[in-house]
Amino acid sequence: MEIPPELITFLRSSAHVAALTGAGVSQESGLRTFRDTADGLWAQYRPEDLATPEAFERTPELVWEFYAARRLKAGEVQPNAGHFALAEMERHVPHFTLITQNVDGLHRHAGSKSVVELHGNITRIKCSRGCGVFTEWEELPGKAPTCPTCGAKLRPDVVWFGEMLPSDELATAVQAARTCQVFFSVGTSGLVKPAARLPLLAKQIGAVVVEVNAEETPLTPSVDYFFQGKSGEILPELVKAVWG
Ligand code: OAD
């Protein structure tokens, strides 16, 4: 892979770098991306049929079971070379912000510190009426547990379709996009707003935008550099070329 020398030089001198990641970054860890439902137990459902407040209202057991399966799978896998390369990048850049749409927690496992989880985290659950957030609970087979305070159903602490993003996280992500010199968009289809707007916002403000993806996306025509391939291969190579 050819990394343009001017990008290497620019990255070395950049004080603030931001990166937005999506499900593609975890693909090489063995986690299925959102829009790849080629096989498996949940292939018959669209994400929109499970990851919505309406679905939880209608069939809480099904939604709970779906997330329990994802949580189990996420707990079994390890971060891959792409996650580690981003954690390494953070150690070289004075101000680095990692914005992720992933709920699997793998960036933190890989050692990333400044992580903004835009869509929540699958390892936490919360009261559907807002009483609180929990990191430990009793798993009841085929049943959504209930809130110890108000008795309402407990749900995963993730953002579902049609829901607002956590406001502090979104504000931090927007601020990073507005102030960085280089913005990476990695392994995301760029189809879900407002996350998808962040690279364009960074571009508007004058940042260099770099995309790493297995395929072209709607963002690709707008970026300064597009590296096509696996993030677990491209990112380590890039980090080595710049800071190695
Ligand atoms: P998607 O499943 O929409 O997109 C995954 C992207 O990763 C695609 O563009 C693939 O080409 C790319 N890809 C796959 N394997 C890759 C690899 N090894 N290296 C690099 N790229 C790879 O997932 P997201 O963009 O994360 O939201 O989806 C965004 C949001 O939509 C999710 O957070 C979720 C979903 O609905 C909510 O749940 C609110």
Coordinates of N, CA, C and O in Angstrom, one line a residue, residues 81-162:
A81 N -5.8 -6.0 15.0 CA -4.7 -5.1 14.8 C -5.2 -3.6 14.5 O -4.5 -2.7 14.7
G82 N -6.4 -3.5 13.9 CA -7.0 -2.2 13.7 C -7.2 -1.4 15.0 O -6.9 -0.2 15.1
H83 N -7.8 -2.1 15.9 CA -8.1 -1.4 17.3 C -6.7 -1.1 17.9 O -6.6 0.1 18.4
F84 N -5.8 -2.0 17.8 CA -4.5 -1.7 18.5 C -3.8 -0.5 17.8 O -3.1 0.3 18.4
A85 N -3.9 -0.4 16.4 CA -3.2 0.7 15.7 C -3.8 2.0 16.1 O -3.1 3.0 16.3
L86 N -5.2 2.1 16.4 CA -5.8 3.3 16.8 C -5.3 3.7 18.2 O -5.1 4.9 18.5
A87 N -5.2 2.7 19.1 CA -4.7 2.9 20.4 C -3.2 3.4 20.4 O -2.9 4.4 21.1
E88 N -2.5 2.9 19.5 CA -1.1 3.3 19.3 C -1.1 4.8 18.7 O -0.3 5.6 19.2
M89 N -1.9 5.1 17.8 CA -2.0 6.5 17.2 C -2.2 7.5 18.4 O -1.6 8.5 18.4
E90 N -3.1 7.1 19.3 CA -3.4 8.0 20.4 C -2.2 8.3 21.2 O -2.1 9.4 21.8
R91 N -1.3 7.4 21.3 CA 0.0 7.6 22.1 C 0.9 8.6 21.4 O 1.8 9.1 22.1
H92 N 0.8 8.8 20.1 CA 1.7 9.6 19.4 C 1.1 11.0 19.2 O 1.9 12.0 18.9
V93 N -0.2 11.2 19.2 CA -0.8 12.4 18.8 C -1.1 13.2 20.1 O -1.8 12.6 21.0
P94 N -0.7 14.4 20.3 CA -1.0 15.2 21.5 C -2.5 15.2 21.9 O -2.8 15.0 23.1
H95 N -3.4 15.3 21.0 CA -4.8 15.4 21.3 C -5.5 14.5 20.3 O -5.7 14.8 19.1
F96 N -6.0 13.3 20.8 CA -6.6 12.3 19.9 C -8.0 12.0 20.5 O -8.2 11.8 21.6
T97 N -9.0 12.0 19.6 CA -10.3 11.6 20.0 C -10.8 10.5 19.1 O -10.8 10.6 17.9
L98 N -11.2 9.4 19.8 CA -11.7 8.3 19.1 C -13.2 8.2 19.3 O -13.7 8.0 20.4
I99 N -13.9 8.4 18.2 CA -15.4 8.4 18.3 C -15.9 7.1 17.6 O -15.5 6.8 16.5
T100 N -16.6 6.4 18.4 CA -17.1 5.1 17.8 C -18.6 4.9 17.8 O -19.2 5.4 18.8
Q101 N -19.1 4.2 16.8 CA -20.5 3.9 16.8 C -20.6 2.5 17.3 O -21.8 2.0 17.4
N102 N -19.5 1.8 17.6 CA -19.6 0.4 18.1 C -20.0 0.3 19.6 O -19.5 1.2 20.3
V103 N -20.7 -0.7 19.9 CA -21.1 -0.9 21.3 C -20.4 -2.0 22.0 O -20.7 -2.4 23.1
D104 N -19.4 -2.5 21.3 CA -18.7 -3.8 21.8 C -17.6 -3.5 22.8 O -17.1 -4.5 23.3
G105 N -17.2 -2.3 23.0 CA -16.1 -2.0 24.0 C -14.7 -2.4 23.5 O -13.8 -2.3 24.4
L106 N -14.5 -2.8 22.3 CA -13.2 -3.4 21.9 C -12.1 -2.3 21.8 O -10.9 -2.6 22.0
H107 N -12.5 -1.0 21.6 CA -11.5 0.0 21.6 C -10.8 0.2 22.9 O -9.6 0.3 23.0
R108 N -11.6 0.2 24.0 CA -11.0 0.3 25.3 C -10.2 -0.9 25.7 O -9.1 -0.8 26.3
H109 N -10.7 -2.1 25.3 CA -9.9 -3.3 25.5 C -8.5 -3.2 24.8 O -7.6 -3.8 25.3
A110 N -8.5 -2.6 23.7 CA -7.2 -2.5 23.0 C -6.3 -1.4 23.6 O -5.2 -1.2 23.1
G111 N -6.8 -0.6 24.5 CA -6.0 0.4 25.2 C -6.3 1.8 24.9 O -5.6 2.7 25.4
S112 N -7.3 2.0 24.0 CA -7.7 3.4 23.7 C -8.3 4.1 25.0 O -9.0 3.4 25.7
K113 N -7.9 5.3 25.2 CA -8.3 6.0 26.4 C -9.5 7.0 26.1 O -10.5 7.1 26.8
S114 N -9.2 7.8 25.1 CA -10.1 8.9 24.8 C -11.2 8.4 23.9 O -11.2 8.7 22.7
V115 N -12.1 7.6 24.4 CA -13.2 7.0 23.6 C -14.5 7.6 23.8 O -15.0 7.8 24.9
V116 N -15.1 8.1 22.7 CA -16.5 8.6 22.8 C -17.4 7.6 22.2 O -17.4 7.3 21.0
E117 N -18.3 7.0 23.0 CA -19.2 6.0 22.5 C -20.5 6.6 22.2 O -21.4 6.9 23.0
L118 N -20.7 6.9 20.8 CA -21.9 7.6 20.4 C -23.1 6.8 20.5 O -24.2 7.3 20.6
H119 N -23.0 5.4 20.4 CA -24.2 4.6 20.4 C -24.3 3.7 21.6 O -25.0 2.7 21.6
G120 N -23.6 4.1 22.7 CA -23.7 3.4 23.9 C -22.8 2.2 24.0 O -21.8 2.1 23.2
N121 N -23.0 1.3 25.0 CA -22.2 0.2 25.2 C -23.0 -1.0 25.7 O -23.8 -0.9 26.6
I122 N -22.8 -2.1 25.0 CA -23.6 -3.3 25.2 C -23.4 -4.0 26.6 O -24.2 -4.7 27.0
T123 N -22.3 -3.6 27.2 CA -22.0 -4.2 28.6 C -22.8 -3.5 29.7 O -22.7 -3.9 30.8
R124 N -23.5 -2.5 29.3 CA -24.4 -1.8 30.3 C -25.8 -1.9 30.0 O -26.2 -2.0 28.8
I125 N -26.7 -1.9 31.0 CA -28.1 -1.9 30.7 C -28.7 -0.7 31.5 O -28.0 -0.1 32.4
K126 N -29.9 -0.3 31.2 CA -30.5 0.8 31.9 C -32.0 0.6 32.0 O -32.6 -0.1 31.3
C127 N -32.5 1.3 33.0 CA -34.0 1.3 33.2 C -34.7 2.0 32.0 O -34.3 3.0 31.6
S128 N -35.7 1.3 31.5 CA -36.4 1.9 30.3 C -37.2 3.2 30.7 O -37.6 4.0 29.8
R129 N -37.3 3.4 32.0 CA -38.0 4.7 32.5 C -36.9 5.7 33.0 O -37.3 6.7 33.5
G130 N -35.7 5.3 32.9 CA -34.6 6.3 33.2 C -34.1 6.3 34.7 O -33.5 7.3 35.1
C131 N -34.5 5.3 35.5 CA -34.0 5.3 36.9 C -32.5 5.2 37.0 O -31.9 5.8 38.0
G132 N -31.8 4.5 36.1 CA -30.4 4.4 36.3 C -29.8 3.4 35.3 O -30.5 2.8 34.5
V133 N -28.4 3.3 35.4 CA -27.6 2.5 34.5 C -27.0 1.4 35.4 O -26.6 1.6 36.5
F134 N -26.9 0.2 34.9 CA -26.4 -1.0 35.6 C -25.3 -1.7 34.8 O -25.4 -1.8 33.6
T135 N -24.3 -2.2 35.6 CA -23.3 -3.0 34.9 C -23.4 -4.4 35.3 O -22.7 -5.3 34.8
E136 N -24.2 -4.7 36.3 CA -24.4 -6.1 36.8 C -25.8 -6.4 36.9 O -26.6 -5.5 37.4
W137 N -26.2 -7.5 36.5 CA -27.6 -7.9 36.6 C -27.8 -9.4 36.5 O -26.8 -10.1 36.1
E138 N -28.9 -9.9 36.9 CA -29.1 -11.3 36.8 C -29.8 -11.6 35.5 O -30.8 -11.1 35.1
E139 N -29.2 -12.5 34.7 CA -29.7 -12.9 33.4 C -30.8 -13.9 33.6 O -30.6 -15.0 34.1
L140 N -32.0 -13.6 33.1 CA -33.1 -14.5 33.2 C -33.4 -15.0 31.8 O -33.8 -14.2 31.0
P141 N -33.3 -16.3 31.6 CA -33.5 -16.9 30.3 C -34.8 -16.5 29.7 O -35.9 -16.7 30.3
G142 N -34.8 -15.9 28.5 CA -36.0 -15.5 27.8 C -36.8 -14.4 28.4 O -38.0 -14.2 28.0
K143 N -36.2 -13.7 29.3 CA -37.0 -12.6 30.0 C -36.2 -11.4 30.2 O -35.0 -11.5 30.6
A144 N -36.7 -10.2 30.0 CA -36.0 -9.0 30.2 C -36.1 -8.7 31.7 O -37.2 -8.7 32.3
P145 N -35.0 -8.5 32.4 CA -35.0 -8.2 33.9 C -35.7 -6.9 34.1 O -35.9 -6.0 33.2
T146 N -36.1 -6.7 35.4 CA -36.8 -5.4 35.7 C -36.0 -4.6 36.7 O -35.2 -5.0 37.4
C147 N -36.4 -3.3 36.6 CA -35.6 -2.3 37.4 C -35.9 -2.5 38.9 O -37.1 -2.6 39.3
P148 N -34.9 -2.5 39.7 CA -35.1 -2.8 41.2 C -35.8 -1.6 41.8 O -36.4 -1.7 42.9
T149 N -35.8 -0.4 41.2 CA -36.4 0.8 41.8 C -37.9 0.9 41.4 O -38.8 1.0 42.2
C150 N -38.1 0.8 40.1 CA -39.5 1.1 39.6 C -40.2 -0.1 39.0 O -41.4 0.0 38.7
G151 N -39.5 -1.2 38.7 CA -40.2 -2.3 38.2 C -40.3 -2.3 36.7 O -40.8 -3.3 36.1
A152 N -39.9 -1.2 36.0 CA -40.0 -1.2 34.5 C -38.9 -2.1 33.9 O -38.0 -2.5 34.6
K153 N -39.1 -2.4 32.7 CA -38.1 -3.4 32.1 C -36.8 -2.7 31.9 O -36.7 -1.5 31.6
L154 N -35.7 -3.5 32.1 CA -34.4 -3.0 31.9 C -34.0 -3.3 30.4 O -34.4 -4.3 29.9
R155 N -33.2 -2.4 29.8 CA -32.9 -2.6 28.4 C -31.4 -2.3 28.2 O -30.8 -1.7 29.1
P156 N -30.8 -2.7 27.1 CA -29.4 -2.4 26.8 C -29.2 -0.9 26.8 O -30.1 -0.1 26.3
D157 N -28.0 -0.4 27.3 CA -27.7 1.0 27.3 C -27.1 1.4 25.9 O -25.9 1.7 25.9
V158 N -27.9 1.2 24.9 CA -27.4 1.5 23.5 C -28.4 2.4 22.9 O -29.6 2.5 23.3
V159 N -28.0 3.1 21.8 CA -28.9 4.0 21.1 C -29.6 3.2 20.0 O -29.0 2.5 19.2
W160 N -30.9 3.2 20.0 CA -31.7 2.5 19.0 C -32.2 3.5 17.9 O -32.1 4.7 18.1
F161 N -32.6 2.9 16.8 CA -33.0 3.8 15.7 C -34.2 4.7 16.2 O -35.1 4.2 17.0
G162 N -34.1 5.9 15.8 CA -35.1 6.9 16.2 C -34.9 7.5 17.6 O -35.6 8.4 18.0

